[in-house]
CSV table of C-alpha atoms in Angstrom, one decimal:
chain,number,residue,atom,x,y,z
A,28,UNK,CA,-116.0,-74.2,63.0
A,29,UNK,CA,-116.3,-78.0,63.1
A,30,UNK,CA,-116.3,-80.0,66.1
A,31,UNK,CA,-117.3,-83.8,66.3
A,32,UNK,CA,-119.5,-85.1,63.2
A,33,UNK,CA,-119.9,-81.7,61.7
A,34,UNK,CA,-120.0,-78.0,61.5
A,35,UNK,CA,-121.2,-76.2,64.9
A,36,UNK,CA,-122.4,-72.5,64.7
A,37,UNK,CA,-119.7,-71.0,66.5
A,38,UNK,CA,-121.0,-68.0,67.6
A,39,UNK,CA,-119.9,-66.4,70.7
A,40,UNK,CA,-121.8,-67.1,73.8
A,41,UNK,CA,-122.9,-64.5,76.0
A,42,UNK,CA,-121.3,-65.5,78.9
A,43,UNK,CA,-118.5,-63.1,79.1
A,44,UNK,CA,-116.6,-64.5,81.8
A,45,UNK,CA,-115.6,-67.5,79.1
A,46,UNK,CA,-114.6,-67.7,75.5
A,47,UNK,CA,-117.1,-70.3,74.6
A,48,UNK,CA,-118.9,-70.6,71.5
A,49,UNK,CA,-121.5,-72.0,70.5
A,50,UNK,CA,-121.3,-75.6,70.2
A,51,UNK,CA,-125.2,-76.5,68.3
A,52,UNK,CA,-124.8,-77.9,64.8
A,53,UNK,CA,-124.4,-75.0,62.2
A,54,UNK,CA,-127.7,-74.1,61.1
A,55,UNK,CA,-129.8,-75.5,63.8
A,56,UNK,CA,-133.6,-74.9,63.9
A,57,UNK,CA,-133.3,-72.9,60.4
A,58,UNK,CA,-134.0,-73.7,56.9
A,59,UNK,CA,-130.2,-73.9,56.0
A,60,UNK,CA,-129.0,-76.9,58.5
A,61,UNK,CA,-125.9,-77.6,58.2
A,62,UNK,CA,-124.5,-74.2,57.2
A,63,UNK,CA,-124.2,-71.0,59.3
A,64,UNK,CA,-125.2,-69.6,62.5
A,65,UNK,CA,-128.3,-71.5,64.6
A,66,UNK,CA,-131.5,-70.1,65.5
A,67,UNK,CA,-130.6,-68.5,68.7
A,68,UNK,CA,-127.5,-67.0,67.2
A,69,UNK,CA,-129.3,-65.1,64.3
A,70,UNK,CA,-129.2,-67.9,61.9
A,71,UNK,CA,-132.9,-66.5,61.0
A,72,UNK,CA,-132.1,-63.6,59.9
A,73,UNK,CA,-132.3,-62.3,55.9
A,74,UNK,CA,-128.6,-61.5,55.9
A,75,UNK,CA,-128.0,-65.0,57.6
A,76,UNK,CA,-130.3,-66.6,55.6
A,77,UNK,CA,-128.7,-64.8,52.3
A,78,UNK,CA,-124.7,-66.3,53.3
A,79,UNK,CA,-126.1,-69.6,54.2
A,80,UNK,CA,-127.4,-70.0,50.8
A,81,UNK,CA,-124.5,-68.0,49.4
A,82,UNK,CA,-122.0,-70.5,51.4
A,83,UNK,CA,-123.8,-73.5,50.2
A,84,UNK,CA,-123.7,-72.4,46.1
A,85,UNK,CA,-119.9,-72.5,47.1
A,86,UNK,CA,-119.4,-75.2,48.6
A,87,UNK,CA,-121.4,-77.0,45.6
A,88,UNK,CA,-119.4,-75.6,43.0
A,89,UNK,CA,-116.5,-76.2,44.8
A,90,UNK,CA,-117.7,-80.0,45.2
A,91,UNK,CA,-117.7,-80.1,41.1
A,92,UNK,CA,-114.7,-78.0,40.7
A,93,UNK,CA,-113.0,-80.9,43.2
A,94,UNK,CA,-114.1,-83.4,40.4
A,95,UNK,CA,-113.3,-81.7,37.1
A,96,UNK,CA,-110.1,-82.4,35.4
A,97,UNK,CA,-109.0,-78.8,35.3
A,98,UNK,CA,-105.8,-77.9,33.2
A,99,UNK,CA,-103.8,-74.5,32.8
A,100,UNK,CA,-105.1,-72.1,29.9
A,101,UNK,CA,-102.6,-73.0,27.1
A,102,UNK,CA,-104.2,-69.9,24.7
A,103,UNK,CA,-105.7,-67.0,26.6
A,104,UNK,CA,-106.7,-65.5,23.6
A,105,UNK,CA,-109.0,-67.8,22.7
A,106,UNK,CA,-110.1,-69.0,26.6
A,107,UNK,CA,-111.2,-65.4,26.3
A,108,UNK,CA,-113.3,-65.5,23.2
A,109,UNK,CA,-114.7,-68.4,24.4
A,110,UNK,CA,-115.7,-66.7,27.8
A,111,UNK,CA,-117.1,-63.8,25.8
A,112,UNK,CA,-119.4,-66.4,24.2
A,113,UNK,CA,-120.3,-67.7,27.5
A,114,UNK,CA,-120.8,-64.0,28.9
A,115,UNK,CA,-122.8,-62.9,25.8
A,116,UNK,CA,-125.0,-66.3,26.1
A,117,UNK,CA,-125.9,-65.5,29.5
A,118,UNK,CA,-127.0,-62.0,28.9
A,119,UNK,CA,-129.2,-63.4,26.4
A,120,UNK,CA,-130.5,-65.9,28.5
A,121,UNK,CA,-131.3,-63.5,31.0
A,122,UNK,CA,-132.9,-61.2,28.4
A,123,UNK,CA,-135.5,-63.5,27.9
A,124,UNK,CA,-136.4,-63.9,31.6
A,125,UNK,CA,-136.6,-60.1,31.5
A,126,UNK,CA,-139.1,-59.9,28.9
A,127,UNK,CA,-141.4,-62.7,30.5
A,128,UNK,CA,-142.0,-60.5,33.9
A,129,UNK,CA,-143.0,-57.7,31.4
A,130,UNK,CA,-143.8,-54.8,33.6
A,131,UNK,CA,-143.6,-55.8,36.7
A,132,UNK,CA,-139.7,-55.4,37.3
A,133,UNK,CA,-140.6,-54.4,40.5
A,134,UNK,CA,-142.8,-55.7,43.7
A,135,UNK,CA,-143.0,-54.8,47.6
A,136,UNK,CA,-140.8,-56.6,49.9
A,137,UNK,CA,-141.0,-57.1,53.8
A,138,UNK,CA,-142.0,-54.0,55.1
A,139,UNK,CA,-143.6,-52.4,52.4
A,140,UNK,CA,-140.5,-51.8,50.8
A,141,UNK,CA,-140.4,-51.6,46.9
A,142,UNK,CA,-138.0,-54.7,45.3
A,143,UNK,CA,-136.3,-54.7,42.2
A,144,UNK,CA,-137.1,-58.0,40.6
A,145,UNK,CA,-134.0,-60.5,40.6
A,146,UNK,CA,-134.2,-61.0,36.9
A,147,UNK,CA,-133.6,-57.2,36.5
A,148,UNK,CA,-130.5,-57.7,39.1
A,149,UNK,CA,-129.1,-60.7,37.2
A,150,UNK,CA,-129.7,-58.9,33.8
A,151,UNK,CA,-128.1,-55.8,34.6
A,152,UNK,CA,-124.9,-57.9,36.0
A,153,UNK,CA,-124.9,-59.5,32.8
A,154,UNK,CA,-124.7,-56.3,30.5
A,155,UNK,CA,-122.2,-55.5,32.8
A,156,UNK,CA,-119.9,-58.6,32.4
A,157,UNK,CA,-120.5,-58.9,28.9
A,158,UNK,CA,-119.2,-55.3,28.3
A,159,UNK,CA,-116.6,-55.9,30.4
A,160,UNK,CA,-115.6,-58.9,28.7
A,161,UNK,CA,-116.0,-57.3,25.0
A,162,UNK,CA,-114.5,-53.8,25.8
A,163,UNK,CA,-111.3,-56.0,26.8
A,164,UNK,CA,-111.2,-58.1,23.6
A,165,UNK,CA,-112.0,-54.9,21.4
A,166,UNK,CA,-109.2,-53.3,23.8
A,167,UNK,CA,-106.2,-56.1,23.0
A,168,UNK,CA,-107.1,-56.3,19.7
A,169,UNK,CA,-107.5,-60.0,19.9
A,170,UNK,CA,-109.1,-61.0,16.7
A,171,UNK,CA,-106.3,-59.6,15.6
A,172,UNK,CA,-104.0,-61.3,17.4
A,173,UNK,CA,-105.4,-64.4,17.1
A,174,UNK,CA,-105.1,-63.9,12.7
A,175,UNK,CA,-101.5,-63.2,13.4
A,176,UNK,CA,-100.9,-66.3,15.0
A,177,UNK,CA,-102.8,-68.6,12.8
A,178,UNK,CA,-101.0,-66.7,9.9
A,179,UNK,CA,-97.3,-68.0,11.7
A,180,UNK,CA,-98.8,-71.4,12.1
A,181,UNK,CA,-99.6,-71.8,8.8
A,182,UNK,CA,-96.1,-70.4,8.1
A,183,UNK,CA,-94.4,-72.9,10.0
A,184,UNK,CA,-96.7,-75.9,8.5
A,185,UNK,CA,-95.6,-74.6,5.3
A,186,UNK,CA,-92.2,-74.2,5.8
A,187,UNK,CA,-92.4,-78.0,7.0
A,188,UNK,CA,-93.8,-79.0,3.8
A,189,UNK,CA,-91.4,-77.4,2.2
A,190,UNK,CA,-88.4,-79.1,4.1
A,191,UNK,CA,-90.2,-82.5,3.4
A,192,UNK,CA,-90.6,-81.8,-0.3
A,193,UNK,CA,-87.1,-80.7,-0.6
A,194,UNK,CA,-86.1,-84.2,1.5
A,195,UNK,CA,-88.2,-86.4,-0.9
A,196,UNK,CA,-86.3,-84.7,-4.1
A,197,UNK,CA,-89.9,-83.1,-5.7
A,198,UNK,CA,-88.9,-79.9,-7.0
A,199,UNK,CA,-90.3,-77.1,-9.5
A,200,UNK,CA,-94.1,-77.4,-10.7
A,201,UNK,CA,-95.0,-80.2,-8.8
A,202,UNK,CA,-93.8,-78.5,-5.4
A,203,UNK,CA,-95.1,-75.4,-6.0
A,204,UNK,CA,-98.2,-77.4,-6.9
A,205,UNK,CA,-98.2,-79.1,-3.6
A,206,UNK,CA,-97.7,-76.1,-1.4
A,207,UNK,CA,-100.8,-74.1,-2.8
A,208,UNK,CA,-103.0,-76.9,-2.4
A,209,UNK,CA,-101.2,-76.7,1.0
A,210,UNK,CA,-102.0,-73.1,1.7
A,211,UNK,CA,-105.8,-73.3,0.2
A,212,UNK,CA,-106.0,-76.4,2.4
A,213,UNK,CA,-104.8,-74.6,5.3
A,214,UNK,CA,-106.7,-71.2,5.1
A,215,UNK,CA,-109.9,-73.3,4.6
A,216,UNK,CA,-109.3,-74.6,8.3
């Protein structure tokens, strides 16, 4: 909810004989001003502390999204191999934070309570995306798909060369000399 030069917390007031709601400045008297409930409405607490952080990663990335020049996918296939190499690059990267806590994946909490380290958490997501991501290139076959479509490419480049050779009257050795240099050329790419 925003009202005059910002976001307010908005929480419902206790006074049940009105709809009011709370009219402070989101986030008041915490460490997240600016974002979520106030002090007095439970803007302390872990899980409000947890979507105040979480709400203001979005709006950040929303922020850049808002400034990047973003254009439709013109090849999934290969969007997807690229976000595999993302994925995979990732996991690797938190791999390596992994291996620098060494044994202590875990630690106590508030309470007493046993944690699991947040490098663990972020490494297990990762082996998760990343399989998810490679078990659905393996599953479409996309290598494959993507050597079939170079393959027509090169086809129709060749096909053009062909047209223009024909136009320009060069026939016999020197046009079948001119398309394999052609195709070598082309396979090399």
């Amino acid at each position: 909810m925003v009202r005059g030069n910002g976001p307010v917390c908005g929480a419902k007031t206790r006074q049940e004989e009105s709809a009011e709601h709370c009219g402070l400045p989101a986030g008041w008297g915490t460490g997240h001003v600016g974002t979520g409930r106030c002090k007095l409405h439970g803007g302390k607490t872990p899980g409000q502390k947890v979507k105040a952080a979480h709400d203001i990663v979005e709006r950040e990335v929303r922020a850049v999204l808002a400034e990047l020049d973003v254009q439709p996918v013109d090849d999934p296939l290969t969007a997807l191999m690229q976000l595999a190499g993302q994925v995979v690059a990732w996991q690797a990267a938190t791999a390596v934070l992994v291996n620098r806590i060494g044994d202590e994946i875990r630690y106590e909490g508030h309470a007493g309570a046993e944690q699991l380290r947040a490098e663990v958490q972020l490494y297990e997501r990762a082996m998760d995306r990343a399989n998810a991501v490679l078990s659905s290139i393996a599953r479409l076959n996309i290598e494959e798909r993507l050597a079939t479509i170079s393959e027509a490419q090169a086809e129709r480049i060749l096909g053009a060369i062909d047209a223009v050779l024909t136009h320009l009257g060069i026939t016999g050795a020197q046009a079948a000399e001119a398309k394999t240099v052609a195709a070598r050329h082309l396979r090399s790419v």
